[in-house]
Short mmCIF file of C-alpha atoms in Angstrom, two decimals:
data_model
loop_
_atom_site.label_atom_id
_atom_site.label_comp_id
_atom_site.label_asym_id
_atom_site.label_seq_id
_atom_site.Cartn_x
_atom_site.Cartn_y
_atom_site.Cartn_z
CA UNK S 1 -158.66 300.94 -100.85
CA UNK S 2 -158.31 299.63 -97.49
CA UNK S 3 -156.47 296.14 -96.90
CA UNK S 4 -159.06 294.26 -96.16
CA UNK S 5 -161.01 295.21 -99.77
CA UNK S 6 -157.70 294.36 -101.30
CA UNK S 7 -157.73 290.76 -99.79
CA UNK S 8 -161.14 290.10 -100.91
CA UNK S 9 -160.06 291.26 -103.93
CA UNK S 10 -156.85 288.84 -104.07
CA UNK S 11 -158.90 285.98 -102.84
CA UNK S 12 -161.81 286.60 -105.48
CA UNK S 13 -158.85 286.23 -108.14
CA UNK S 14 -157.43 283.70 -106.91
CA UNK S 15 -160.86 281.80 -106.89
CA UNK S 16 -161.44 282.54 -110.10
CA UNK S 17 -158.00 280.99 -111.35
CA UNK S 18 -158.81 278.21 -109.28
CA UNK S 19 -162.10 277.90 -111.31
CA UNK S 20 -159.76 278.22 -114.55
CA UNK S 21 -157.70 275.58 -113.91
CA UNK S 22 -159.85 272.83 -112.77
CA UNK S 23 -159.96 273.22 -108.50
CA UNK S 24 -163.10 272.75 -108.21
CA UNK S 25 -164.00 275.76 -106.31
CA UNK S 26 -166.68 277.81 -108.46
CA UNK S 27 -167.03 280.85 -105.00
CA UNK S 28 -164.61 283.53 -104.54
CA UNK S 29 -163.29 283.11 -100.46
CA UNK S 30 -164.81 285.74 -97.71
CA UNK S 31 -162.19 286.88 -95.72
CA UNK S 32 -163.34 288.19 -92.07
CA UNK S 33 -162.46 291.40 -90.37
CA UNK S 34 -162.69 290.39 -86.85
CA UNK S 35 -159.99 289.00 -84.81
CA UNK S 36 -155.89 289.14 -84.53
CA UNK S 37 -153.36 291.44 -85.39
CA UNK S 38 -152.33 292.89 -88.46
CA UNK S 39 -149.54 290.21 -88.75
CA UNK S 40 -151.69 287.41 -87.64
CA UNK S 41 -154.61 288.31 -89.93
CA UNK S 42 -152.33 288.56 -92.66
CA UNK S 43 -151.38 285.60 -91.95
CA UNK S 44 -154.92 283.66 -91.31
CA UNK S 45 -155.75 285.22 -94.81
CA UNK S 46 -152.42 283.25 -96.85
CA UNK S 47 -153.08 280.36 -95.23
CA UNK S 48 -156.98 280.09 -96.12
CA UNK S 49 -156.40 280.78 -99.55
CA UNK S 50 -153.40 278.38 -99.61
CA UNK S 51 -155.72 275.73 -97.85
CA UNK S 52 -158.34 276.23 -100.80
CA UNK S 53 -155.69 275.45 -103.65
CA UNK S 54 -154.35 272.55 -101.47
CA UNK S 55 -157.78 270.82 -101.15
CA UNK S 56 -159.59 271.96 -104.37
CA UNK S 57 -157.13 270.55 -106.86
CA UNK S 58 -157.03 267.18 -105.28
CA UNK S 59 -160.71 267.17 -104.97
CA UNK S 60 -161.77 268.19 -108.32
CA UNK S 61 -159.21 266.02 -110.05
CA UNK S 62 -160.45 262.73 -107.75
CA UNK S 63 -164.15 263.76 -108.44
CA UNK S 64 -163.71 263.98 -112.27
CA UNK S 65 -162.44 261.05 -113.18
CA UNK S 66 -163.69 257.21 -113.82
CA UNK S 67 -163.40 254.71 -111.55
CA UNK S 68 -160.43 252.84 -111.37
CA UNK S 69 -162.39 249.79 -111.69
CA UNK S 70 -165.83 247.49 -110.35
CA UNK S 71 -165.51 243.70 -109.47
CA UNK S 72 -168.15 241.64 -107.84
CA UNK S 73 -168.60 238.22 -106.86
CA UNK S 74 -171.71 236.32 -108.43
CA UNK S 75 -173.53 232.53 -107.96
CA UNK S 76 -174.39 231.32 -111.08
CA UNK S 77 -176.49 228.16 -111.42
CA UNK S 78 -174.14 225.40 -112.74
CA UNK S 79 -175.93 225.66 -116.24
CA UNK S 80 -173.64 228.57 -117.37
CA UNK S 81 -170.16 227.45 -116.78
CA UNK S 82 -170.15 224.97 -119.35
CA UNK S 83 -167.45 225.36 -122.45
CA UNK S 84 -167.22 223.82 -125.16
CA UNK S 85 -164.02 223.09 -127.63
CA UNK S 86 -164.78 219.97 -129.58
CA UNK S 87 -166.52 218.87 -126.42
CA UNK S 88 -168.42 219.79 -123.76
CA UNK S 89 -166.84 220.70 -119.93
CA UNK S 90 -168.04 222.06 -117.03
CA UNK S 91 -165.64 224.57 -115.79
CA UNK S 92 -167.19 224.71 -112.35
CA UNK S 93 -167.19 220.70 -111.86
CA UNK S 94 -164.22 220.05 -113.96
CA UNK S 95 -160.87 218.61 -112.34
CA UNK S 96 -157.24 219.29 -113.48
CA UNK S 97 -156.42 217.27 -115.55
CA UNK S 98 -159.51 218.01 -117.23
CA UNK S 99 -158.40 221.30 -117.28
CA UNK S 100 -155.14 220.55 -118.09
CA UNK S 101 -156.40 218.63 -121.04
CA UNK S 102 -158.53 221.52 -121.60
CA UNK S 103 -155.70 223.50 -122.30
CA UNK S 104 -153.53 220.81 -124.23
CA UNK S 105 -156.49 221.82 -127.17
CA UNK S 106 -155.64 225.35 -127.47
CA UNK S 107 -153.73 227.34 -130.05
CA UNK S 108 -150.58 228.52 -127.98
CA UNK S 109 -150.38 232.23 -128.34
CA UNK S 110 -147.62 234.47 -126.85
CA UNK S 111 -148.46 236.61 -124.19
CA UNK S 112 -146.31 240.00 -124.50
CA UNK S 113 -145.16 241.90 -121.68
CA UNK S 114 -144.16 244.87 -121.11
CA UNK S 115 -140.65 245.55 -121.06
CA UNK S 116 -139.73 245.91 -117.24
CA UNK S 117 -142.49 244.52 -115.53
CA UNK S 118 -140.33 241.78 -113.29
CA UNK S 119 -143.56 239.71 -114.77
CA UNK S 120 -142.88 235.66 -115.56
CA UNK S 121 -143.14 235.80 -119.48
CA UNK S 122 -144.62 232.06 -120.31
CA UNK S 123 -147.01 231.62 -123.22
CA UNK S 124 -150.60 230.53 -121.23
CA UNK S 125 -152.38 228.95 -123.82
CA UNK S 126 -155.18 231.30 -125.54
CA UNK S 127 -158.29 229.66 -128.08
CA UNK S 128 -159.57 231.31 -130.83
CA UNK S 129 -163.05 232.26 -130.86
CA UNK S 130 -163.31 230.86 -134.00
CA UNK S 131 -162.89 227.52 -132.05
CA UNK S 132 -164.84 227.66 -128.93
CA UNK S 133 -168.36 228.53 -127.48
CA UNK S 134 -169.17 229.58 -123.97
CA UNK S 135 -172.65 229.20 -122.05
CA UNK S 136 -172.04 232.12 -120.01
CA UNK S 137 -173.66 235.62 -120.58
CA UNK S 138 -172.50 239.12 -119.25
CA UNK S 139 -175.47 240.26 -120.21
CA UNK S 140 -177.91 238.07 -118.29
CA UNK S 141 -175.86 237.69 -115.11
CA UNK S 142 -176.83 241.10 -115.19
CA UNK S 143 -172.82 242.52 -115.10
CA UNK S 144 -172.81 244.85 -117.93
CA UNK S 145 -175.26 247.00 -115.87
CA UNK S 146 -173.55 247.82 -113.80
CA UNK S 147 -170.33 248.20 -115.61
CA UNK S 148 -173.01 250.84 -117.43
CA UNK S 149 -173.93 252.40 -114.60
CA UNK S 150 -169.98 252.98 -112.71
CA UNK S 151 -168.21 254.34 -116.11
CA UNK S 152 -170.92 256.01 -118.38
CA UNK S 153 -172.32 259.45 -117.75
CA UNK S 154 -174.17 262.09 -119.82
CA UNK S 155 -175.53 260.71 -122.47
CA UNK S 156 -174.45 257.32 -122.75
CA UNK S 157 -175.90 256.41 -119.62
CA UNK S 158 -179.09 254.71 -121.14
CA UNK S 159 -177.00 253.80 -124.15
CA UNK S 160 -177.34 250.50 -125.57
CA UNK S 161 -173.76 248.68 -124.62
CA UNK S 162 -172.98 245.01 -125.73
CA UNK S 163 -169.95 242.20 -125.17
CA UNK S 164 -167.69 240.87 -127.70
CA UNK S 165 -165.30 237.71 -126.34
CA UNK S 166 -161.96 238.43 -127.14
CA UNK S 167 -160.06 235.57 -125.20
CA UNK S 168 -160.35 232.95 -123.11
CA UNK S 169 -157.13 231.93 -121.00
CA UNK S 170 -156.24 229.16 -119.05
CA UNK S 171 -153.02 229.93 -116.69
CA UNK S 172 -151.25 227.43 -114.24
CA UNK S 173 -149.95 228.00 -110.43
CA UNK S 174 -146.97 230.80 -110.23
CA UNK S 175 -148.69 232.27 -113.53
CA UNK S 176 -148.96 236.17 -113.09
CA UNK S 177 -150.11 238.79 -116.04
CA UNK S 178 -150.16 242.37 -116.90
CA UNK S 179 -153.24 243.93 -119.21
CA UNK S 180 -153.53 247.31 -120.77
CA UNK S 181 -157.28 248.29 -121.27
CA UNK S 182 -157.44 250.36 -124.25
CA UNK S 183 -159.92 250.86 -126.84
CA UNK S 184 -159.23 248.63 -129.93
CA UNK S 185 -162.24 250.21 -131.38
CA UNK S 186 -163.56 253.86 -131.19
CA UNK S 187 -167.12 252.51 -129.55
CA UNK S 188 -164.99 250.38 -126.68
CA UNK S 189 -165.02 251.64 -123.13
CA UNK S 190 -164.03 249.59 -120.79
CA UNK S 191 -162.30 246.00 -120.83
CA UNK S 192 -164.06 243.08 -118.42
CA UNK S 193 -162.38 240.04 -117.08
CA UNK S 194 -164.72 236.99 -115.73
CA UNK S 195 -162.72 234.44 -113.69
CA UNK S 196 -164.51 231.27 -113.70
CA UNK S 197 -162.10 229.18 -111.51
CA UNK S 198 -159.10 230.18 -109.19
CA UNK S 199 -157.65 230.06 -106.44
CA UNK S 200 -156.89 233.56 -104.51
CA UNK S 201 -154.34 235.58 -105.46
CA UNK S 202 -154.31 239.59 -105.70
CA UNK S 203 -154.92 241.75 -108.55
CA UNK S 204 -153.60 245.35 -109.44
CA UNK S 205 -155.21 248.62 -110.86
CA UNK S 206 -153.41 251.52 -111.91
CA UNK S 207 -154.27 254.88 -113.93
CA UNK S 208 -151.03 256.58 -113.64
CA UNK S 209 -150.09 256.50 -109.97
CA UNK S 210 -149.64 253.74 -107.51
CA UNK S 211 -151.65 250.99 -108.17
CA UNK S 212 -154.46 249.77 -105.65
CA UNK S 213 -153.93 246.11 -104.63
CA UNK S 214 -157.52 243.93 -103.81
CA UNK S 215 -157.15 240.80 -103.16
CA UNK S 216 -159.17 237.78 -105.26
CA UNK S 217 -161.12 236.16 -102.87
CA UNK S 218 -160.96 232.41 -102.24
CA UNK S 219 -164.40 231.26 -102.30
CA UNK S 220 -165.51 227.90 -101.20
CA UNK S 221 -165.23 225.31 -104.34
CA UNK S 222 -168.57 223.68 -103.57
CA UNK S 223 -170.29 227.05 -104.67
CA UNK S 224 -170.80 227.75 -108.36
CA UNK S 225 -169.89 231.43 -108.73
CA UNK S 226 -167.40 233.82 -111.06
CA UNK S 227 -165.25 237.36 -109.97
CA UNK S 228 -165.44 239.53 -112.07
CA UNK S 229 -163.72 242.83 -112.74
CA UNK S 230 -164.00 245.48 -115.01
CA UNK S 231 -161.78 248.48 -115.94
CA UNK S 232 -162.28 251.44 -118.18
CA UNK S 233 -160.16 252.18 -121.53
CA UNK S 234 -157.21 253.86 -119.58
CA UNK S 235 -156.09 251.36 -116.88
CA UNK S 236 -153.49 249.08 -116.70
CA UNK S 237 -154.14 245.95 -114.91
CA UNK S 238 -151.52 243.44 -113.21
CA UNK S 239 -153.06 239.68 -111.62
CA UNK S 240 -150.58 238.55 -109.66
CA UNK S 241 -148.72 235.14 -109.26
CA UNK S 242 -151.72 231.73 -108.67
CA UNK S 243 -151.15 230.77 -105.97
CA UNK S 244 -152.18 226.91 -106.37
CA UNK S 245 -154.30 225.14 -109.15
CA UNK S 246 -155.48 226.99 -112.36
CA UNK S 247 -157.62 230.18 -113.33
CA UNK S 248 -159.55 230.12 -116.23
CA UNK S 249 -160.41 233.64 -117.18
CA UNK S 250 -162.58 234.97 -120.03
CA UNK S 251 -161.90 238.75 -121.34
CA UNK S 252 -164.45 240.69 -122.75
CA UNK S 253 -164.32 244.01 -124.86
CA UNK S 254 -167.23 245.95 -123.53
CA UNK S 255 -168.69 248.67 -126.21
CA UNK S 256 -171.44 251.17 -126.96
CA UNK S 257 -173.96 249.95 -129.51
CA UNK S 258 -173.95 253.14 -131.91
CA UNK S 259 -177.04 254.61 -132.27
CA UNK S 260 -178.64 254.28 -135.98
CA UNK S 261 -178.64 257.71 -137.62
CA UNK S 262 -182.16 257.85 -138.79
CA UNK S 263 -183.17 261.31 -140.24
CA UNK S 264 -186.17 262.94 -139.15
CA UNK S 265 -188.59 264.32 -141.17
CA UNK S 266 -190.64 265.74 -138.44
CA UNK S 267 -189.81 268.74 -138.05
CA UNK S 268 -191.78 270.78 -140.87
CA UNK S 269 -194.99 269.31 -139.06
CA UNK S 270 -194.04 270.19 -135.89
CA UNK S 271 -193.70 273.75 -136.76
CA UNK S 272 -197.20 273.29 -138.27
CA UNK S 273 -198.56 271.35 -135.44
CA UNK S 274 -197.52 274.20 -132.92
CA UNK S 275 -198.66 277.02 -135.33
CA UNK S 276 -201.81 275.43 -135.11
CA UNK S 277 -202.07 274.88 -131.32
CA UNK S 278 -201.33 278.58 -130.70
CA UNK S 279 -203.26 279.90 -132.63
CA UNK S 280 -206.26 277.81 -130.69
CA UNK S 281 -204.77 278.37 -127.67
CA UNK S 282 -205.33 282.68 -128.43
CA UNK S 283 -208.87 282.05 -130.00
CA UNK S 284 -211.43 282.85 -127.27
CA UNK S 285 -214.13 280.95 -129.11
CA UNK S 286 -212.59 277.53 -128.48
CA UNK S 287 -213.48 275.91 -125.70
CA UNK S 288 -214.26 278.88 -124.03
CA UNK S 289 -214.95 277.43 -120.59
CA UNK S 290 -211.86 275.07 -121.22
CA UNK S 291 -211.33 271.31 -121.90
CA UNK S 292 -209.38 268.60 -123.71
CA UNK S 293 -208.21 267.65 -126.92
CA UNK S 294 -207.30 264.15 -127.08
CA UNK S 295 -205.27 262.32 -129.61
CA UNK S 296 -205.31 258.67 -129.64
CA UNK S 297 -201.96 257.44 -129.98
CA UNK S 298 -200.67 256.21 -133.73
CA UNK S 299 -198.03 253.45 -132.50
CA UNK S 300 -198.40 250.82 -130.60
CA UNK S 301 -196.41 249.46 -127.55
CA UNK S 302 -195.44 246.34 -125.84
CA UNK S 303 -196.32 247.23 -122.83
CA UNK S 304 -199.75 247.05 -123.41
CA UNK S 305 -199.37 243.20 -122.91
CA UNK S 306 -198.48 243.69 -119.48
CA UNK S 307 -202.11 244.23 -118.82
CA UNK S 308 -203.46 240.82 -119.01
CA UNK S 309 -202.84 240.16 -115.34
CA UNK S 310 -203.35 241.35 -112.23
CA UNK S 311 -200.76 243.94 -110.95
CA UNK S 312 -200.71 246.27 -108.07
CA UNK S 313 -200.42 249.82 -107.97
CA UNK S 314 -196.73 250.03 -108.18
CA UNK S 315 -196.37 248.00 -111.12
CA UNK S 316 -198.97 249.23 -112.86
CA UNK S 317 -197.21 252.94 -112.55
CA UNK S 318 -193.96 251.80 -113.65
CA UNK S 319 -194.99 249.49 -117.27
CA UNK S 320 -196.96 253.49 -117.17
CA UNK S 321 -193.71 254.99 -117.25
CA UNK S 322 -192.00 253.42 -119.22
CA UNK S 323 -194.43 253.77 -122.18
CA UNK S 324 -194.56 257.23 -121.37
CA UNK S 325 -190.60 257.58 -122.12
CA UNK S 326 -191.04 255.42 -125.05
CA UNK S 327 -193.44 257.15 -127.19
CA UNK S 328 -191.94 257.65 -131.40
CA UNK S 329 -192.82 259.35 -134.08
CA UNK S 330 -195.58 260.97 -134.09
CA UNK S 331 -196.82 260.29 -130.52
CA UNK S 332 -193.30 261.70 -129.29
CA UNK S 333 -193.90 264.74 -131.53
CA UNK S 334 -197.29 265.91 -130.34
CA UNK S 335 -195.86 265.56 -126.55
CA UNK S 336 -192.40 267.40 -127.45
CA UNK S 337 -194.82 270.41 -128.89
CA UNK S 338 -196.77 270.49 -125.82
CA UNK S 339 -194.28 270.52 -123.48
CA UNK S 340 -192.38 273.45 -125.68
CA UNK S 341 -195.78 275.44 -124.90
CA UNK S 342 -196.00 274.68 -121.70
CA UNK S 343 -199.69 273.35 -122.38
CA UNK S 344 -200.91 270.46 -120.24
CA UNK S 345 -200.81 267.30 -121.78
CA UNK S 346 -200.04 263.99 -120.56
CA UNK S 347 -200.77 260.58 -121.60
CA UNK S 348 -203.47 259.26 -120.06
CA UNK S 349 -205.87 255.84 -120.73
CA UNK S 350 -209.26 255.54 -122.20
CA UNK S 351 -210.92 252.70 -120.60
CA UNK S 352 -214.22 251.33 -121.52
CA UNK S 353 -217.06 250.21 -119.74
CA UNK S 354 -219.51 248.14 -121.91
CA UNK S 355 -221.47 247.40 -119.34
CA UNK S 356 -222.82 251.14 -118.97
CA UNK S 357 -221.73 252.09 -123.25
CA UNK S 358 -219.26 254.98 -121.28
CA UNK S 359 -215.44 255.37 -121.76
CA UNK S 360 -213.82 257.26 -119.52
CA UNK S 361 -210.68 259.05 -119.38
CA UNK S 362 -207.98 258.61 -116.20
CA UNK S 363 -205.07 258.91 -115.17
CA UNK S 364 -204.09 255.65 -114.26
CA UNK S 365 -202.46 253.20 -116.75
CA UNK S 366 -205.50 250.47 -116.27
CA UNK S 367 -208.28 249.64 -113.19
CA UNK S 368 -205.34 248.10 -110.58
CA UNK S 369 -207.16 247.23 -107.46
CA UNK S 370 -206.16 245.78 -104.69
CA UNK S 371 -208.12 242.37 -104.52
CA UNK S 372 -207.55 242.13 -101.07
CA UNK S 373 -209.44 244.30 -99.67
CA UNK S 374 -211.23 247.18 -102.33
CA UNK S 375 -212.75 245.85 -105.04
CA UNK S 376 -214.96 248.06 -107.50
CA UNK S 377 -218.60 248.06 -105.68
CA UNK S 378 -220.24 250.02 -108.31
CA UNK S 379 -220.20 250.66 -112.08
CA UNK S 380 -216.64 250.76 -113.35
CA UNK S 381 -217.29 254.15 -115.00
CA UNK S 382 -218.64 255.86 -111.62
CA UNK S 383 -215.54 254.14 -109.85
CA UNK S 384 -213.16 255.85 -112.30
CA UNK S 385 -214.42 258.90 -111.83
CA UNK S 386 -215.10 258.96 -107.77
CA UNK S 387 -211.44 257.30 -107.48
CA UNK S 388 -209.49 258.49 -109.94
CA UNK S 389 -210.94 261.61 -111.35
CA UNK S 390 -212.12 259.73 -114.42
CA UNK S 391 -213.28 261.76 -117.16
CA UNK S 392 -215.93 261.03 -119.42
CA UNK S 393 -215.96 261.35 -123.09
CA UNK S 394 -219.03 262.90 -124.26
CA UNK S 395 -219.41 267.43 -125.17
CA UNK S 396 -222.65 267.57 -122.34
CA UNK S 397 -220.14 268.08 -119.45
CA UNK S 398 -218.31 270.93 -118.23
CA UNK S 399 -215.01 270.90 -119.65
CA UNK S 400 -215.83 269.57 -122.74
CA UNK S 401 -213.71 266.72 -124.59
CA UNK S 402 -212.40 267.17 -128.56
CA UNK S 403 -211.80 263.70 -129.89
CA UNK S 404 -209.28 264.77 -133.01
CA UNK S 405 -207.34 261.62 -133.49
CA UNK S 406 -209.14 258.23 -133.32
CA UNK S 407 -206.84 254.83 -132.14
CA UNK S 408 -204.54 253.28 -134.11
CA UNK S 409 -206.02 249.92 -136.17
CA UNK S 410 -204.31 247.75 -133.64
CA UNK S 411 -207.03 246.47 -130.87
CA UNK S 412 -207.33 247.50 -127.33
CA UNK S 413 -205.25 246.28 -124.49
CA UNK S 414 -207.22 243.85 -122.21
CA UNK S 415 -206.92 244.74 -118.62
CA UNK S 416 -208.38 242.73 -115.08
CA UNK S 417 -210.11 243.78 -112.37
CA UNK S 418 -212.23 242.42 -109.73
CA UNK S 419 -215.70 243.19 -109.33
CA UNK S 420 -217.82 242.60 -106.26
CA UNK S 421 -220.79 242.31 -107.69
CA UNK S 422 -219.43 239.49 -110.31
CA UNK S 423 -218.83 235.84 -109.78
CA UNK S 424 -216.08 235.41 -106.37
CA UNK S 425 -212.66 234.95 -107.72
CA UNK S 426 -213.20 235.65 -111.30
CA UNK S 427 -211.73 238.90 -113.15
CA UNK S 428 -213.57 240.71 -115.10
CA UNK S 429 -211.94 242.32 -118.23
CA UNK S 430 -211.53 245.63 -119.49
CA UNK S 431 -210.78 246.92 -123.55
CA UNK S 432 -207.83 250.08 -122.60
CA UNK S 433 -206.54 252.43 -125.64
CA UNK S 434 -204.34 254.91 -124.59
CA UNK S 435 -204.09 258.85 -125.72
CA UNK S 436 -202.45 261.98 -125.46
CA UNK S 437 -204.71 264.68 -123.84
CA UNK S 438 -204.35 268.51 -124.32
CA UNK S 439 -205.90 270.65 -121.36
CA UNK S 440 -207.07 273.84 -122.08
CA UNK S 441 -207.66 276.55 -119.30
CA UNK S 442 -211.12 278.55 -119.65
CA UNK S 443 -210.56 281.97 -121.77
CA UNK S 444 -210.83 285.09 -119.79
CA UNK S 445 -209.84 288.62 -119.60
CA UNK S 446 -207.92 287.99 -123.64
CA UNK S 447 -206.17 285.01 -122.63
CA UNK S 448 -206.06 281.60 -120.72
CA UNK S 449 -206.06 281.88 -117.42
CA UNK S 450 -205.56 278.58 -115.23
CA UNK S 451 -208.18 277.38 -112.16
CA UNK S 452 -206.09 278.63 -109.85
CA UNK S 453 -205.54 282.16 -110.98
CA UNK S 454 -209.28 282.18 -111.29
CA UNK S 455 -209.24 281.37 -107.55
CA UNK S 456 -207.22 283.70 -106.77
CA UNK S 457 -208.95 286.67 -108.58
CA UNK S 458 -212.18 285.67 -106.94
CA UNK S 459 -211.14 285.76 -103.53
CA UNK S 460 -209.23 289.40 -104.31
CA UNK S 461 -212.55 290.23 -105.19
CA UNK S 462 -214.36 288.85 -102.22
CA UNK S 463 -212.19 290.49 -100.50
CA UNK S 464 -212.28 293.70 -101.51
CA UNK S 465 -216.02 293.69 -101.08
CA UNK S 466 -215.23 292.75 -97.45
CA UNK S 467 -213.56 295.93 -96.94
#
């Protein structure tokens, strides 16, 4: 073996132990022939691979882990700073000696510190949540988003979270503290801190190594706002010394709601439900020139209230969405099946035109038009069907349509839309049910075969003839 095989060789072991340990680099390195002496190339080749292990270590270790922390600075209207301890006080308007009497009403509670710290060890007073209420909300000052969205991944990123108050603390000028974030219970990720009132000062966040220093900006008094940071359950935190006045700082525990453990009892009829559906799928006398099957769904949603106004396009495809991702029980079961046979099915909306006795199927959540400017200038039903491909719901046309499922006892959705031909400026209404539809390519040749393989044998054909 010739040396440069034998590098390549070296280098793809290398990479590979480099893989093993956590580098980050997941490609053996190419080594090149060209260039240099046999000294120089040598040495080209021990410094490339030493280059890799410098760089990939650092990188994979600074890519894999959590944030050291998110802060953010955020007006709140003056409504949510209140607190209240026997009485009422506005933290944002309050002076202090209102604070200071504030804090006079406390239980004293001592503040440990770690040994070593250099750290001024004075008791701030702490109340007990027993004894206090506060008007503002992590949740709707919209924080715990994106606390959410920095430190959860995988699966927990759509996971319920929630915010339990664990302190309040009031601290006086030259006051400086140290916090470990840990989890005090297994569902706790992250610890947040809310400063309602202060004065500058710098703040501290270290996982291990140095600590990175940001500063706590001084924000003009006249403004109603908080800071806010938050750290995950393996940081230790330091605020440094006030520098004049007070800060009044709430801490909050930050956790995962747990997800109920409800067992499922689907799955015997989903093994039923896809025995059944193959074995139409492979039966050439069903819908032989291929159609639909449509189920009309069994739950109902709330987003079907949505409807009742006008919305544009946009909106109208998200509240779709979003009831898409939502479906349970047996709505969600019937789609899971599909999708496992790769069948066509999607959830579409039956809307009815009582005008013309005709309901449609289309894929668009509800009629959305845009009243300034294209309003429906014909029957609804031929406008869902020119415009949107609307499908109508009667065994005369060429695909034909199954009806299996009926809707749910619940009524129809009411949507608006504005017709031309009606009164100027008034909506007319619509009754919308909503269904999961099953295409079914035509049956040729022993088996399904899709539009556009059909296509494609008929112009191989054509062709051929051509010849």
């Amino acid at each position: 073996m010739d040396r440069f095989h034998h590098l390549c060789k070296t280098s793809s072991f290398l990479a590979e132990k480099m893989t093993m340990y956590g580098c980050g680099v997941e490609a053996p390195v190419v080594l090149s022939r060209s260039g240099g002496t046999q000294d120089q190339s040598r040495f080209e080749d021990r410094e490339l691979i030493m280059r890799a292990l410098a760089i990939g270590r650092p990188i994979h270790r600074v890519h894999t882990q959590k944030p050291l922390f998110c802060d953010g600075i955020l007006p709140l209207p003056e409504e949510m700073f209140p607190v209240y301890l026997r009485q009422s006080l506005n933290l944002f308007a309050a002076t202090d000696d209102q604070i200071q009497c504030l804090k006079a009403e406390y239980v004293a509670l001592s503040h440990s510190m770690s040994k070593g710290s250099g750290l001024d060890s004075s008791n701030p007073a702490r109340a007990l949540l027993t004894e206090f209420g506060m008007g503002f909300n992590p949740m709707t000052a919209g924080i715990l988003k994106q606390v959410r969205e920095t430190f959860l991944e995988g699966d927990n990123e759509r996971a319920d979270i929630s915010s339990v108050c664990s302190k309040l603390g009031i601290y006086e000028k030259g006051h400086q503290a140290g916090y470990r974030s840990r989890p005090l219970v297994p569902n706790m990720f992250a610890t947040l801190f809310v400063i309602f009132r202060h004065a500058g000062g710098v703040f501290a966040a270290r996982r291990g190594g140095s600590p990175t220093t940001i500063d706590l900006e001084q924000r003009d008094p006249a403004l109603p706002y908080v800071q806010w940071i938050a750290v995950p359950c393996d940081v230790d935190l330091v605020f440094g010394s006030i520098p004049s006045g007070y800060r009044v700082m709430a801490i909050y525990h930050i956790l995962i709601e747990p997800r109920p453990d409800i067992p499922c009892r689907l799955t015997t009829d989903n093994d039923e439900l896809m025995r059944l559906l193959v074995t139409l799928i492979n039966d050439s006398t069903f819908l032989p020139k291929g159609g639909h099957l449509v189920f009309g769904l069994r739950h109902r949603y709330p987003f079907t209230d949505a409807f009742k106004r006008r919305m544009t396009y946009e909106e109208a495809d998200d509240v779709f969405t979003r009831m898409c991702e939502s479906l349970r029980g047996r709505d969600a079961a019937l789609l899971h099946v599909c999708r496992a046979l790769s069948l066509s099915s999607q959830l579409q909306a039956a809307i009815e035109d009582k005008e013309c006795n005709v309901r449609m199927l289309c894929n668009v959540a509800l009629l959305v038009e845009d009243f300034a400017g294209d309003p429906v200038r014909t029957t609804l039903w031929k406008h869902l069907r020119n415009k949107y491909a609307g499908l109508t719901i009667k065994d005369t046309v060429e695909r034909p349509v199954k009806w299996i499922t009926g809707f749910s006892r619940y009524p129809p959705a009411e949507a608006v839309y504005w017709d031309a031909r009606g009164e100027p400026g008034v909506d007319k209404k619509v009754a919308v049910d909503f269904c999961i539809t099953i295409g079914f390519d035509p049956f040729k040749g022993g088996r399904r075969t899709s539009e556009d393989e059909l296509d494609e044998s008929s112009n191989i054909l054509r062709d051929r003839k051509n010849l």
